[in-house]
């Protein structure tokens, strides 16, 4: 970190909008001097919760973008797939924690991938069900298209749960399996009532969350391949994950 000084980092914080001038002055006041190392300056910022380690890494690399999407400040990455990254983010005015899903840069000028991403957002915004992860907003700007989703605290995918149980030599209790399946069916039935079919139900797209004492509360996500029923009936295109598709 020798090439980055505390003064330079302070200016970068202002340039990218992570801190305002009042906050920067407050940090210098806390430190009592401007003659501190970049390491000590960063350590103080993280300790005071002005910055996350994710933000620090970007600042040190000199990254100028990717800290905000609309009114949402990115805190850290929580997931990454082929087409998109998902971040934990906070609304800068309300303080509400959300998940922000951002289409990867290389797909932003690909019409098919951009449309699939926006389709997921449009479909998800129509759905409100306890077992479906809610999508609240979408920004279709091709420079950085993103959608805003409910943040699922402490969830794990069904795939991860199955893998962990297999490693321990455990099986799902039949009662637990029925409980999970019933919730999943309720979620899909709710979507179908809105004339929406998911088309890619698999263990990676099913999250289990501890809610009010239920450690296996189902949350369905990723409607990226979803279609309206009428569209489904008039297409011959095969979509979905082969290992999970009906024969």
mmCIF file of C-alpha atoms in Angstrom:
data_model
loop_
_atom_site.group_PDB
_atom_site.id
_atom_site.type_symbol
_atom_site.label_atom_id
_atom_site.label_comp_id
_atom_site.label_asym_id
_atom_site.label_seq_id
_atom_site.Cartn_x
_atom_site.Cartn_y
_atom_site.Cartn_z
ATOM 1 C CA UNK A 1 0.000 0.000 0.000
ATOM 2 C CA UNK A 2 3.147 2.168 -0.172
ATOM 3 C CA UNK A 3 2.013 4.103 -3.258
ATOM 4 C CA UNK A 4 -1.279 5.170 -1.602
ATOM 5 C CA UNK A 5 -1.152 7.809 1.111
ATOM 6 C CA UNK A 6 -3.775 8.659 3.698
ATOM 7 C CA UNK A 7 -4.229 12.059 2.024
ATOM 8 C CA UNK A 8 -4.877 10.429 -1.343
ATOM 9 C CA UNK A 9 -7.376 8.013 0.167
ATOM 10 C CA UNK A 10 -9.130 10.904 1.871
ATOM 11 C CA UNK A 11 -9.523 12.667 -1.471
ATOM 12 C CA UNK A 12 -10.744 9.486 -3.157
ATOM 13 C CA UNK A 13 -13.421 9.087 -0.495
ATOM 14 C CA UNK A 14 -14.711 12.530 -1.407
ATOM 15 C CA UNK A 15 -14.407 11.945 -5.149
ATOM 16 C CA UNK A 16 -16.475 8.745 -5.157
ATOM 17 C CA UNK A 17 -18.981 10.027 -2.608
ATOM 18 C CA UNK A 18 -18.424 7.486 0.158
ATOM 19 C CA UNK A 19 -17.833 10.260 2.698
ATOM 20 C CA UNK A 20 -18.681 13.943 2.698
ATOM 21 C CA UNK A 21 -16.361 16.763 3.760
ATOM 22 C CA UNK A 22 -17.791 16.886 7.281
ATOM 23 C CA UNK A 23 -17.118 13.177 7.779
ATOM 24 C CA UNK A 24 -13.604 13.418 6.345
ATOM 25 C CA UNK A 25 -12.797 16.330 8.662
ATOM 26 C CA UNK A 26 -14.204 14.318 11.568
ATOM 27 C CA UNK A 27 -11.866 11.429 10.749
ATOM 28 C CA UNK A 28 -8.828 13.702 10.689
ATOM 29 C CA UNK A 29 -9.982 15.185 13.987
ATOM 30 C CA UNK A 30 -10.234 11.737 15.554
ATOM 31 C CA UNK A 31 -6.736 10.858 14.376
ATOM 32 C CA UNK A 32 -5.303 14.148 15.650
ATOM 33 C CA UNK A 33 -2.853 14.436 12.760
ATOM 34 C CA UNK A 34 -2.620 14.018 9.015
ATOM 35 C CA UNK A 35 0.764 12.351 9.345
ATOM 36 C CA UNK A 36 -0.550 8.795 9.531
ATOM 37 C CA UNK A 37 0.057 5.802 7.313
ATOM 38 C CA UNK A 38 -2.534 4.653 4.811
ATOM 39 C CA UNK A 39 -2.855 1.434 6.814
ATOM 40 C CA UNK A 40 -3.662 3.287 10.047
ATOM 41 C CA UNK A 41 -6.060 5.620 8.231
ATOM 42 C CA UNK A 42 -7.932 2.676 6.722
ATOM 43 C CA UNK A 43 -7.984 0.777 10.004
ATOM 44 C CA UNK A 44 -9.629 3.768 11.674
ATOM 45 C CA UNK A 45 -12.244 4.092 8.915
ATOM 46 C CA UNK A 46 -13.147 0.412 9.146
ATOM 47 C CA UNK A 47 -13.207 0.465 12.953
ATOM 48 C CA UNK A 48 -15.585 3.450 12.902
ATOM 49 C CA UNK A 49 -17.701 1.639 10.263
ATOM 50 C CA UNK A 50 -17.241 4.398 7.714
ATOM 51 C CA UNK A 51 -15.969 1.784 5.237
ATOM 52 C CA UNK A 52 -16.207 -1.941 4.607
ATOM 53 C CA UNK A 53 -13.252 -4.074 3.529
ATOM 54 C CA UNK A 54 -14.871 -4.408 0.091
ATOM 55 C CA UNK A 55 -14.910 -0.618 -0.318
ATOM 56 C CA UNK A 56 -11.348 -0.351 0.959
ATOM 57 C CA UNK A 57 -10.053 -2.805 -1.636
ATOM 58 C CA UNK A 58 -11.692 -0.823 -4.447
ATOM 59 C CA UNK A 59 -10.377 2.478 -3.142
ATOM 60 C CA UNK A 60 -6.818 1.192 -2.861
ATOM 61 C CA UNK A 61 -7.014 -0.098 -6.446
ATOM 62 C CA UNK A 62 -8.165 3.345 -7.551
ATOM 63 C CA UNK A 63 -11.618 2.199 -8.692
ATOM 64 C CA UNK A 64 -13.897 5.164 -9.414
ATOM 65 C CA UNK A 65 -17.234 3.408 -9.934
ATOM 66 C CA UNK A 66 -19.241 0.568 -8.440
ATOM 67 C CA UNK A 67 -19.770 2.127 -5.018
ATOM 68 C CA UNK A 68 -23.337 3.239 -5.682
ATOM 69 C CA UNK A 69 -26.253 2.052 -7.778
ATOM 70 C CA UNK A 70 -28.879 4.742 -7.699
ATOM 71 C CA UNK A 71 -29.509 5.594 -4.025
ATOM 72 C CA UNK A 72 -27.943 2.324 -2.835
ATOM 73 C CA UNK A 73 -24.419 2.230 -1.403
ATOM 74 C CA UNK A 74 -22.679 -1.098 -1.942
ATOM 75 C CA UNK A 75 -21.319 -2.681 1.238
ATOM 76 C CA UNK A 76 -19.923 -5.968 -0.051
ATOM 77 C CA UNK A 77 -20.505 -8.732 -2.572
ATOM 78 C CA UNK A 78 -22.720 -11.629 -1.473
ATOM 79 C CA UNK A 79 -22.900 -13.679 -4.652
ATOM 80 C CA UNK A 80 -21.679 -13.899 -8.221
ATOM 81 C CA UNK A 81 -22.892 -15.856 -11.205
ATOM 82 C CA UNK A 82 -22.204 -16.002 -14.902
ATOM 83 C CA UNK A 83 -24.441 -13.062 -15.740
ATOM 84 C CA UNK A 84 -24.660 -10.931 -12.609
ATOM 85 C CA UNK A 85 -23.232 -10.038 -9.220
ATOM 86 C CA UNK A 86 -25.300 -9.520 -6.092
ATOM 87 C CA UNK A 87 -24.305 -7.022 -3.418
ATOM 88 C CA UNK A 88 -25.498 -6.197 0.055
ATOM 89 C CA UNK A 89 -26.317 -2.500 -0.074
ATOM 90 C CA UNK A 90 -27.843 0.214 2.079
ATOM 91 C CA UNK A 91 -30.203 2.984 0.982
ATOM 92 C CA UNK A 92 -28.330 6.204 1.666
ATOM 93 C CA UNK A 93 -31.453 8.037 2.919
ATOM 94 C CA UNK A 94 -33.503 5.385 4.726
ATOM 95 C CA UNK A 95 -30.696 3.074 5.876
ATOM 96 C CA UNK A 96 -32.665 0.070 4.637
ATOM 97 C CA UNK A 97 -30.544 -2.979 3.800
ATOM 98 C CA UNK A 98 -31.302 -4.533 0.411
ATOM 99 C CA UNK A 99 -29.701 -6.868 -2.132
ATOM 100 C CA UNK A 100 -28.723 -5.215 -5.410
ATOM 101 C CA UNK A 101 -28.247 -7.468 -8.417
ATOM 102 C CA UNK A 102 -26.128 -5.948 -11.197
ATOM 103 C CA UNK A 103 -25.727 -7.304 -14.720
ATOM 104 C CA UNK A 104 -22.069 -7.964 -15.543
ATOM 105 C CA UNK A 105 -20.444 -5.408 -17.801
ATOM 106 C CA UNK A 106 -19.790 -7.787 -20.705
ATOM 107 C CA UNK A 107 -23.517 -8.561 -21.067
ATOM 108 C CA UNK A 108 -24.847 -5.006 -20.954
ATOM 109 C CA UNK A 109 -24.652 -4.578 -24.706
ATOM 110 C CA UNK A 110 -26.013 -8.063 -25.428
ATOM 111 C CA UNK A 111 -29.738 -7.542 -26.182
ATOM 112 C CA UNK A 112 -30.751 -11.099 -25.239
ATOM 113 C CA UNK A 113 -28.934 -11.062 -21.893
ATOM 114 C CA UNK A 114 -30.135 -7.572 -21.044
ATOM 115 C CA UNK A 115 -33.728 -8.556 -21.850
ATOM 116 C CA UNK A 116 -33.488 -11.696 -19.704
ATOM 117 C CA UNK A 117 -32.182 -9.629 -16.805
ATOM 118 C CA UNK A 118 -34.962 -7.061 -17.129
ATOM 119 C CA UNK A 119 -37.525 -9.836 -17.548
ATOM 120 C CA UNK A 120 -36.505 -11.304 -14.194
ATOM 121 C CA UNK A 121 -37.052 -7.916 -12.584
ATOM 122 C CA UNK A 122 -40.422 -7.343 -14.247
ATOM 123 C CA UNK A 123 -41.659 -10.812 -13.327
ATOM 124 C CA UNK A 124 -40.411 -10.553 -9.769
ATOM 125 C CA UNK A 125 -42.027 -7.178 -9.182
ATOM 126 C CA UNK A 126 -45.426 -8.730 -9.910
ATOM 127 C CA UNK A 127 -45.009 -11.326 -7.179
ATOM 128 C CA UNK A 128 -45.645 -10.837 -3.482
ATOM 129 C CA UNK A 129 -45.597 -14.037 -1.459
ATOM 130 C CA UNK A 130 -43.846 -14.945 1.827
ATOM 131 C CA UNK A 131 -41.928 -17.757 0.102
ATOM 132 C CA UNK A 132 -40.720 -15.657 -2.845
ATOM 133 C CA UNK A 133 -37.827 -13.206 -2.538
ATOM 134 C CA UNK A 134 -39.370 -9.837 -3.393
ATOM 135 C CA UNK A 135 -38.007 -7.591 -6.129
ATOM 136 C CA UNK A 136 -38.786 -3.950 -5.386
ATOM 137 C CA UNK A 137 -37.244 -1.908 -8.176
ATOM 138 C CA UNK A 138 -35.240 -2.040 -11.398
ATOM 139 C CA UNK A 139 -33.076 0.432 -13.306
ATOM 140 C CA UNK A 140 -32.718 -0.548 -16.990
ATOM 141 C CA UNK A 141 -29.901 1.923 -17.737
ATOM 142 C CA UNK A 142 -27.566 -0.060 -20.036
ATOM 143 C CA UNK A 143 -24.524 1.568 -18.418
ATOM 144 C CA UNK A 144 -25.235 -0.409 -15.225
ATOM 145 C CA UNK A 145 -28.625 -2.165 -15.135
ATOM 146 C CA UNK A 146 -29.581 -3.351 -11.674
ATOM 147 C CA UNK A 147 -32.535 -4.605 -9.671
ATOM 148 C CA UNK A 148 -33.252 -4.114 -5.988
ATOM 149 C CA UNK A 149 -34.299 -7.193 -4.034
ATOM 150 C CA UNK A 150 -35.195 -8.122 -0.500
ATOM 151 C CA UNK A 151 -32.069 -9.076 1.437
ATOM 152 C CA UNK A 152 -32.370 -12.591 2.871
ATOM 153 C CA UNK A 153 -30.553 -12.528 6.195
ATOM 154 C CA UNK A 154 -28.744 -15.719 7.150
ATOM 155 C CA UNK A 155 -30.122 -17.841 4.341
ATOM 156 C CA UNK A 156 -28.459 -20.851 2.736
ATOM 157 C CA UNK A 157 -29.398 -22.571 -0.511
ATOM 158 C CA UNK A 158 -31.063 -25.952 -0.536
ATOM 159 C CA UNK A 159 -28.083 -27.175 -2.547
ATOM 160 C CA UNK A 160 -25.681 -26.156 0.226
ATOM 161 C CA UNK A 161 -27.933 -27.725 2.856
ATOM 162 C CA UNK A 162 -28.095 -31.017 0.964
ATOM 163 C CA UNK A 163 -24.316 -31.020 0.451
ATOM 164 C CA UNK A 164 -23.670 -30.334 4.145
ATOM 165 C CA UNK A 165 -26.017 -33.131 5.188
ATOM 166 C CA UNK A 166 -24.412 -35.538 2.722
ATOM 167 C CA UNK A 167 -20.987 -34.720 4.125
ATOM 168 C CA UNK A 168 -22.267 -35.510 7.613
ATOM 169 C CA UNK A 169 -23.986 -38.672 6.385
ATOM 170 C CA UNK A 170 -27.432 -37.282 7.210
ATOM 171 C CA UNK A 171 -30.713 -37.387 5.303
ATOM 172 C CA UNK A 172 -33.659 -35.026 5.428
ATOM 173 C CA UNK A 173 -36.349 -36.160 7.811
ATOM 174 C CA UNK A 174 -39.476 -36.955 5.770
ATOM 175 C CA UNK A 175 -41.475 -34.392 7.738
ATOM 176 C CA UNK A 176 -38.910 -31.661 6.991
ATOM 177 C CA UNK A 177 -38.829 -32.608 3.303
ATOM 178 C CA UNK A 178 -42.634 -32.380 3.085
ATOM 179 C CA UNK A 179 -42.530 -29.016 4.856
ATOM 180 C CA UNK A 180 -40.051 -27.638 2.318
ATOM 181 C CA UNK A 181 -41.949 -29.081 -0.633
ATOM 182 C CA UNK A 182 -45.281 -27.667 0.571
ATOM 183 C CA UNK A 183 -43.825 -24.159 0.831
ATOM 184 C CA UNK A 184 -42.224 -24.464 -2.585
ATOM 185 C CA UNK A 185 -45.531 -25.551 -4.115
ATOM 186 C CA UNK A 186 -47.336 -22.649 -2.457
ATOM 187 C CA UNK A 187 -44.812 -20.195 -3.901
ATOM 188 C CA UNK A 188 -45.052 -21.618 -7.421
ATOM 189 C CA UNK A 189 -48.840 -21.761 -7.214
ATOM 190 C CA UNK A 190 -48.867 -18.081 -6.263
ATOM 191 C CA UNK A 191 -46.684 -17.259 -9.280
ATOM 192 C CA UNK A 192 -48.868 -19.357 -11.580
ATOM 193 C CA UNK A 193 -51.933 -17.486 -10.321
ATOM 194 C CA UNK A 194 -50.249 -14.403 -11.827
ATOM 195 C CA UNK A 195 -49.761 -16.423 -15.053
ATOM 196 C CA UNK A 196 -46.020 -16.765 -14.387
ATOM 197 C CA UNK A 197 -44.029 -20.009 -14.632
ATOM 198 C CA UNK A 198 -40.513 -20.107 -13.140
ATOM 199 C CA UNK A 199 -38.931 -22.602 -15.607
ATOM 200 C CA UNK A 200 -35.702 -23.067 -13.637
ATOM 201 C CA UNK A 201 -36.538 -24.494 -10.227
ATOM 202 C CA UNK A 202 -33.433 -26.131 -8.782
ATOM 203 C CA UNK A 203 -31.710 -26.402 -5.425
ATOM 204 C CA UNK A 204 -29.550 -23.310 -6.074
ATOM 205 C CA UNK A 205 -32.698 -21.198 -6.519
ATOM 206 C CA UNK A 206 -34.302 -22.305 -3.264
ATOM 207 C CA UNK A 207 -33.088 -20.666 -0.080
ATOM 208 C CA UNK A 208 -33.781 -21.845 3.452
ATOM 209 C CA UNK A 209 -34.002 -19.201 6.136
ATOM 210 C CA UNK A 210 -34.567 -19.288 9.882
ATOM 211 C CA UNK A 211 -37.827 -17.385 10.387
ATOM 212 C CA UNK A 212 -39.661 -17.282 13.708
ATOM 213 C CA UNK A 213 -38.201 -20.572 14.866
ATOM 214 C CA UNK A 214 -38.599 -22.335 11.519
ATOM 215 C CA UNK A 215 -35.062 -23.166 10.275
ATOM 216 C CA UNK A 216 -36.383 -24.321 6.893
ATOM 217 C CA UNK A 217 -38.499 -21.394 5.749
ATOM 218 C CA UNK A 218 -38.395 -21.467 1.939
ATOM 219 C CA UNK A 219 -37.506 -18.447 -0.227
ATOM 220 C CA UNK A 220 -37.637 -18.894 -4.010
ATOM 221 C CA UNK A 221 -35.443 -16.642 -6.131
ATOM 222 C CA UNK A 222 -34.158 -16.104 -9.679
ATOM 223 C CA UNK A 223 -37.040 -15.649 -12.085
ATOM 224 C CA UNK A 224 -34.583 -14.919 -14.911
ATOM 225 C CA UNK A 225 -36.029 -17.647 -17.162
ATOM 226 C CA UNK A 226 -39.650 -17.081 -16.136
ATOM 227 C CA UNK A 227 -42.368 -16.568 -18.701
ATOM 228 C CA UNK A 228 -46.024 -15.730 -18.791
ATOM 229 C CA UNK A 229 -48.179 -18.801 -19.349
ATOM 230 C CA UNK A 230 -49.378 -17.527 -22.751
ATOM 231 C CA UNK A 231 -45.759 -17.150 -23.917
ATOM 232 C CA UNK A 232 -44.914 -20.622 -22.644
ATOM 233 C CA UNK A 233 -47.702 -22.117 -24.735
ATOM 234 C CA UNK A 234 -46.476 -20.477 -27.935
ATOM 235 C CA UNK A 235 -42.762 -21.214 -27.899
ATOM 236 C CA UNK A 236 -40.716 -24.230 -28.870
ATOM 237 C CA UNK A 237 -37.522 -22.964 -27.224
ATOM 238 C CA UNK A 238 -36.168 -25.203 -24.464
ATOM 239 C CA UNK A 239 -35.121 -23.227 -21.378
ATOM 240 C CA UNK A 240 -33.864 -24.263 -17.959
ATOM 241 C CA UNK A 241 -31.117 -26.311 -16.333
ATOM 242 C CA UNK A 242 -30.957 -29.748 -18.046
ATOM 243 C CA UNK A 243 -30.408 -31.741 -14.859
ATOM 244 C CA UNK A 244 -33.585 -30.319 -13.345
ATOM 245 C CA UNK A 245 -35.875 -30.213 -16.391
ATOM 246 C CA UNK A 246 -38.923 -32.425 -16.825
ATOM 247 C CA UNK A 247 -38.460 -35.238 -19.373
#
